[in-house]
């Protein structure tokens, strides 16, 4: 059972455009939602993360929008650049005491290509 | 220069052989993780360890084994019982119980010949 569904699988945008990647989760206990960026042959790197107490978080050109009632969150990349071309993964976990925040559940990834 | 190192970067194995993938971190993190990545499948958790001398199975532990004898090291052995071991293996670490960010190593690509 896939607990985090990510779409689209692939996305092509023009330089300067907006890239939007969506994720939906099922487990209402999740309370930490990170996005990772991965370049070919490299390990994923944390891009930005959000908790459910806010509906939006922005860091530079990257914004997470979070809709708790719909159990959805999305990554927006403004002014997309060719250097943003990578695979993006959303993930979710529940934090808390007793070590229960051990596990990140990942979406299957979105391959973003930004054309010059 | 703090971080997570994985070795080797590329590994080739003959069918029926066990191989061990190395993961070392100098971040003083308590928790360490092993993930497997296949094309179009995202990252799937193999094993994790929250403290030294303790580890738990993840979602796809069959055919794998780990040890956690030192805080900075979490080696993964891919045994001959793993039927489809060709994949990209990623090690990650996290500071402690009350932090959520996992940091990833550069990965090891294992190919079975």
CSV table of C-alpha atoms in Angstrom, one decimal:
chain,number,residue,atom,x,y,z
A,1,UNK,CA,0.0,0.0,0.0
A,2,UNK,CA,1.5,3.2,-1.2
A,3,UNK,CA,1.1,5.8,1.5
A,4,UNK,CA,2.5,8.8,-0.4
A,5,UNK,CA,1.4,9.2,-4.0
A,6,UNK,CA,3.4,11.6,-6.2
A,7,UNK,CA,2.5,13.1,-9.5
A,8,UNK,CA,3.4,13.6,-12.3
A,9,UNK,CA,6.1,11.0,-13.0
A,10,UNK,CA,7.8,13.4,-15.3
A,11,UNK,CA,7.6,17.0,-16.1
A,12,UNK,CA,9.1,19.2,-18.8
A,13,UNK,CA,9.0,23.0,-18.4
A,14,UNK,CA,10.7,25.9,-20.2
A,15,UNK,CA,13.3,28.0,-18.5
A,16,UNK,CA,11.6,30.7,-16.5
A,17,UNK,CA,8.4,28.7,-16.0
A,18,UNK,CA,6.8,27.3,-12.9
A,19,UNK,CA,7.2,23.7,-12.0
A,20,UNK,CA,4.6,22.1,-9.8
A,21,UNK,CA,4.8,18.6,-8.3
A,22,UNK,CA,2.0,17.2,-6.2
A,23,UNK,CA,1.9,14.6,-3.4
A,24,UNK,CA,-1.0,13.1,-1.5
A,25,UNK,CA,-0.8,11.1,1.7
A,26,UNK,CA,-3.1,8.8,3.6
A,27,UNK,CA,-1.8,8.6,7.1
A,28,UNK,CA,-3.2,11.4,9.1
A,29,UNK,CA,-0.5,10.9,11.8
A,30,UNK,CA,2.1,12.2,9.4
A,31,UNK,CA,3.4,15.6,10.5
A,32,UNK,CA,6.6,16.2,8.7
A,33,UNK,CA,6.7,16.6,4.9
A,34,UNK,CA,10.1,17.1,3.3
A,35,UNK,CA,11.1,17.4,-0.4
A,36,UNK,CA,14.4,16.0,-1.6
A,37,UNK,CA,16.2,16.8,-4.8
A,38,UNK,CA,18.4,14.1,-6.5
A,39,UNK,CA,20.8,14.5,-9.4
A,40,UNK,CA,21.8,11.4,-11.4
A,41,UNK,CA,24.2,9.1,-9.6
A,42,UNK,CA,24.0,11.2,-6.4
A,43,UNK,CA,22.2,10.9,-3.1
A,44,UNK,CA,19.1,12.9,-2.4
A,45,UNK,CA,19.5,16.2,-0.7
A,46,UNK,CA,16.9,17.9,1.5
A,47,UNK,CA,15.4,20.9,-0.4
A,48,UNK,CA,12.7,22.2,1.8
A,49,UNK,CA,10.3,20.8,4.5
A,50,UNK,CA,7.0,21.8,6.1
A,51,UNK,CA,5.0,20.9,9.2
A,52,UNK,CA,1.1,21.0,9.2
A,53,UNK,CA,1.0,24.1,11.4
A,54,UNK,CA,1.6,26.3,8.4
A,55,UNK,CA,0.0,26.2,4.9
A,56,UNK,CA,3.0,27.5,3.0
A,57,UNK,CA,6.7,27.7,3.3
A,58,UNK,CA,9.0,29.5,0.9
A,59,UNK,CA,12.8,29.3,0.5
A,60,UNK,CA,14.1,31.3,-2.4
A,61,UNK,CA,12.5,30.0,-5.6
A,62,UNK,CA,11.0,26.9,-3.8
A,63,UNK,CA,7.7,26.9,-2.1
A,64,UNK,CA,5.7,24.1,-0.4
A,65,UNK,CA,2.0,24.5,-0.2
A,66,UNK,CA,0.2,22.3,2.3
A,67,UNK,CA,-3.5,21.4,2.5
A,68,UNK,CA,-4.2,19.4,5.7
A,69,UNK,CA,-7.9,18.8,5.0
A,70,UNK,CA,-7.2,17.4,1.6
A,71,UNK,CA,-4.1,15.6,2.8
A,72,UNK,CA,-2.0,17.1,0.0
A,73,UNK,CA,1.1,19.1,-0.4
A,74,UNK,CA,2.9,20.4,-3.4
A,75,UNK,CA,6.3,21.8,-4.5
A,76,UNK,CA,6.4,24.9,-6.6
A,77,UNK,CA,9.6,25.9,-8.3
A,78,UNK,CA,9.4,29.5,-9.6
A,79,UNK,CA,11.6,30.8,-12.5
A,80,UNK,CA,12.7,27.2,-13.2
A,81,UNK,CA,16.3,26.9,-14.5
A,82,UNK,CA,18.1,24.1,-16.4
A,83,UNK,CA,20.1,23.5,-13.3
A,84,UNK,CA,16.9,22.5,-11.5
A,85,UNK,CA,16.7,19.5,-13.8
A,86,UNK,CA,16.7,16.5,-11.4
A,87,UNK,CA,14.4,14.0,-9.7
A,88,UNK,CA,12.3,15.3,-6.9
A,89,UNK,CA,10.9,13.2,-4.1
A,90,UNK,CA,8.3,14.0,-1.6
A,91,UNK,CA,8.2,12.2,1.7
A,92,UNK,CA,6.3,12.1,4.9
A,93,UNK,CA,6.8,10.9,8.5
A,94,UNK,CA,5.3,11.2,11.9
A,95,UNK,CA,7.5,12.6,14.6
A,96,UNK,CA,7.2,12.2,18.4
A,97,UNK,CA,8.7,10.5,21.3
A,98,UNK,CA,10.0,7.0,21.7
A,99,UNK,CA,11.8,7.0,18.4
A,100,UNK,CA,8.6,6.7,16.4
A,101,UNK,CA,9.8,9.3,13.9
A,102,UNK,CA,12.3,6.8,12.4
A,103,UNK,CA,10.7,6.3,9.1
A,104,UNK,CA,10.3,8.5,6.0
A,105,UNK,CA,7.8,7.2,3.5
A,106,UNK,CA,8.8,8.4,0.0
A,107,UNK,CA,6.8,9.1,-3.1
A,108,UNK,CA,8.0,7.5,-6.3
A,109,UNK,CA,9.6,10.6,-7.6
A,110,UNK,CA,9.2,13.2,-10.4
A,111,UNK,CA,11.8,13.6,-13.1
A,112,UNK,CA,11.9,17.3,-13.9
A,113,UNK,CA,13.5,18.6,-17.1
A,114,UNK,CA,13.9,22.3,-17.6
A,115,UNK,CA,14.6,23.2,-21.2
A,116,UNK,CA,16.8,26.2,-21.9
B,1,UNK,CA,34.5,17.9,6.5
B,2,UNK,CA,31.5,16.3,8.0
B,3,UNK,CA,29.2,14.0,6.1
B,4,UNK,CA,28.3,10.5,5.1
B,5,UNK,CA,30.6,8.4,3.0
B,6,UNK,CA,29.6,5.2,1.2
B,7,UNK,CA,32.0,2.8,-0.5
B,8,UNK,CA,32.5,1.6,-3.0
B,9,UNK,CA,30.7,3.8,-5.5
B,10,UNK,CA,30.3,0.9,-7.9
B,11,UNK,CA,30.2,-2.8,-7.0
B,12,UNK,CA,29.8,-5.9,-9.1
B,13,UNK,CA,28.8,-9.2,-7.8
B,14,UNK,CA,28.5,-12.7,-9.2
B,15,UNK,CA,25.3,-14.5,-8.4
B,16,UNK,CA,25.6,-16.5,-5.2
B,17,UNK,CA,28.0,-14.2,-3.5
B,18,UNK,CA,27.5,-12.0,-0.5
B,19,UNK,CA,28.8,-8.4,-0.6
B,20,UNK,CA,29.1,-5.8,2.0
B,21,UNK,CA,28.4,-2.1,1.4
B,22,UNK,CA,30.1,0.4,3.7
B,23,UNK,CA,28.5,3.5,5.3
B,24,UNK,CA,30.3,5.8,7.6
B,25,UNK,CA,29.2,9.1,9.1
B,26,UNK,CA,31.1,11.7,11.1
B,27,UNK,CA,28.1,13.8,12.0
B,28,UNK,CA,27.7,12.2,15.4
B,29,UNK,CA,24.2,11.1,14.4
B,30,UNK,CA,22.4,8.5,16.4
B,31,UNK,CA,20.2,7.0,13.7
B,32,UNK,CA,21.2,5.4,10.5
B,33,UNK,CA,19.2,4.0,7.6
B,34,UNK,CA,19.6,1.9,4.5
B,35,UNK,CA,17.4,2.4,1.4
B,36,UNK,CA,17.2,0.7,-1.9
B,37,UNK,CA,16.3,2.8,-5.0
B,38,UNK,CA,15.0,1.2,-8.2
B,39,UNK,CA,14.0,3.2,-11.3
B,40,UNK,CA,10.4,4.5,-10.8
B,41,UNK,CA,10.1,3.0,-7.3
B,42,UNK,CA,11.3,5.8,-5.1
B,43,UNK,CA,13.3,4.9,-2.0
B,44,UNK,CA,12.4,1.8,0.1
B,45,UNK,CA,13.7,1.2,3.6
B,46,UNK,CA,15.8,-1.9,4.1
B,47,UNK,CA,17.0,-1.6,7.7
B,48,UNK,CA,17.4,1.2,10.3
B,49,UNK,CA,19.2,1.7,13.6
B,50,UNK,CA,18.4,4.2,16.2
B,51,UNK,CA,21.3,3.4,18.6
B,52,UNK,CA,24.4,1.3,18.7
B,53,UNK,CA,23.9,-2.4,18.9
B,54,UNK,CA,20.3,-2.1,17.9
B,55,UNK,CA,18.6,-2.2,14.5
B,56,UNK,CA,15.2,-3.0,13.0
B,57,UNK,CA,13.9,-4.3,9.7
B,58,UNK,CA,12.4,-1.9,7.3
B,59,UNK,CA,9.9,-2.7,4.5
B,60,UNK,CA,12.2,-4.9,2.3
B,61,UNK,CA,14.7,-6.5,4.7
B,62,UNK,CA,14.6,-10.0,3.2
B,63,UNK,CA,18.0,-11.0,1.8
B,64,UNK,CA,19.8,-8.3,3.7
B,65,UNK,CA,21.7,-8.0,7.0
B,66,UNK,CA,23.2,-5.2,9.0
B,67,UNK,CA,25.3,-4.5,12.1
B,68,UNK,CA,25.7,-1.4,14.2
B,69,UNK,CA,28.8,-2.0,16.4
B,70,UNK,CA,29.9,1.6,16.3
B,71,UNK,CA,27.9,4.8,16.2
B,72,UNK,CA,29.6,6.0,13.0
B,73,UNK,CA,29.3,2.8,11.0
B,74,UNK,CA,26.3,0.9,9.6
B,75,UNK,CA,27.4,-1.7,7.0
B,76,UNK,CA,24.9,-3.5,4.8
B,77,UNK,CA,25.4,-7.1,3.6
B,78,UNK,CA,23.5,-8.2,0.5
B,79,UNK,CA,23.3,-11.9,0.8
B,80,UNK,CA,22.8,-14.5,-1.9
B,81,UNK,CA,19.2,-14.9,-0.6
B,82,UNK,CA,18.3,-11.5,-2.2
B,83,UNK,CA,16.8,-12.5,-5.5
B,84,UNK,CA,17.1,-9.2,-7.3
B,85,UNK,CA,20.0,-7.2,-5.7
B,86,UNK,CA,20.9,-5.0,-8.7
B,87,UNK,CA,20.0,-1.5,-7.5
B,88,UNK,CA,21.3,1.8,-6.1
B,89,UNK,CA,21.8,1.7,-2.4
B,90,UNK,CA,21.6,4.8,-0.2
B,91,UNK,CA,22.7,5.2,3.4
B,92,UNK,CA,21.2,8.0,5.5
B,93,UNK,CA,21.6,9.3,9.0
B,94,UNK,CA,19.6,11.5,11.4
B,95,UNK,CA,20.6,13.3,14.6
B,96,UNK,CA,18.2,11.8,17.1
B,97,UNK,CA,14.7,11.0,18.2
B,98,UNK,CA,13.4,14.6,18.1
B,99,UNK,CA,14.8,15.7,14.8
B,100,UNK,CA,13.3,14.6,11.5
B,101,UNK,CA,15.8,15.5,8.8
B,102,UNK,CA,17.6,12.6,7.2
B,103,UNK,CA,20.9,13.2,5.4
B,104,UNK,CA,21.9,10.9,2.6
B,105,UNK,CA,25.3,9.6,1.4
B,106,UNK,CA,26.3,9.5,-2.3
B,107,UNK,CA,25.1,5.9,-2.8
B,108,UNK,CA,26.6,2.6,-4.1
B,109,UNK,CA,25.4,1.1,-7.3
B,110,UNK,CA,25.4,-2.7,-7.1
B,111,UNK,CA,25.2,-4.8,-10.2
B,112,UNK,CA,24.9,-8.5,-10.3
B,113,UNK,CA,26.6,-10.2,-13.2
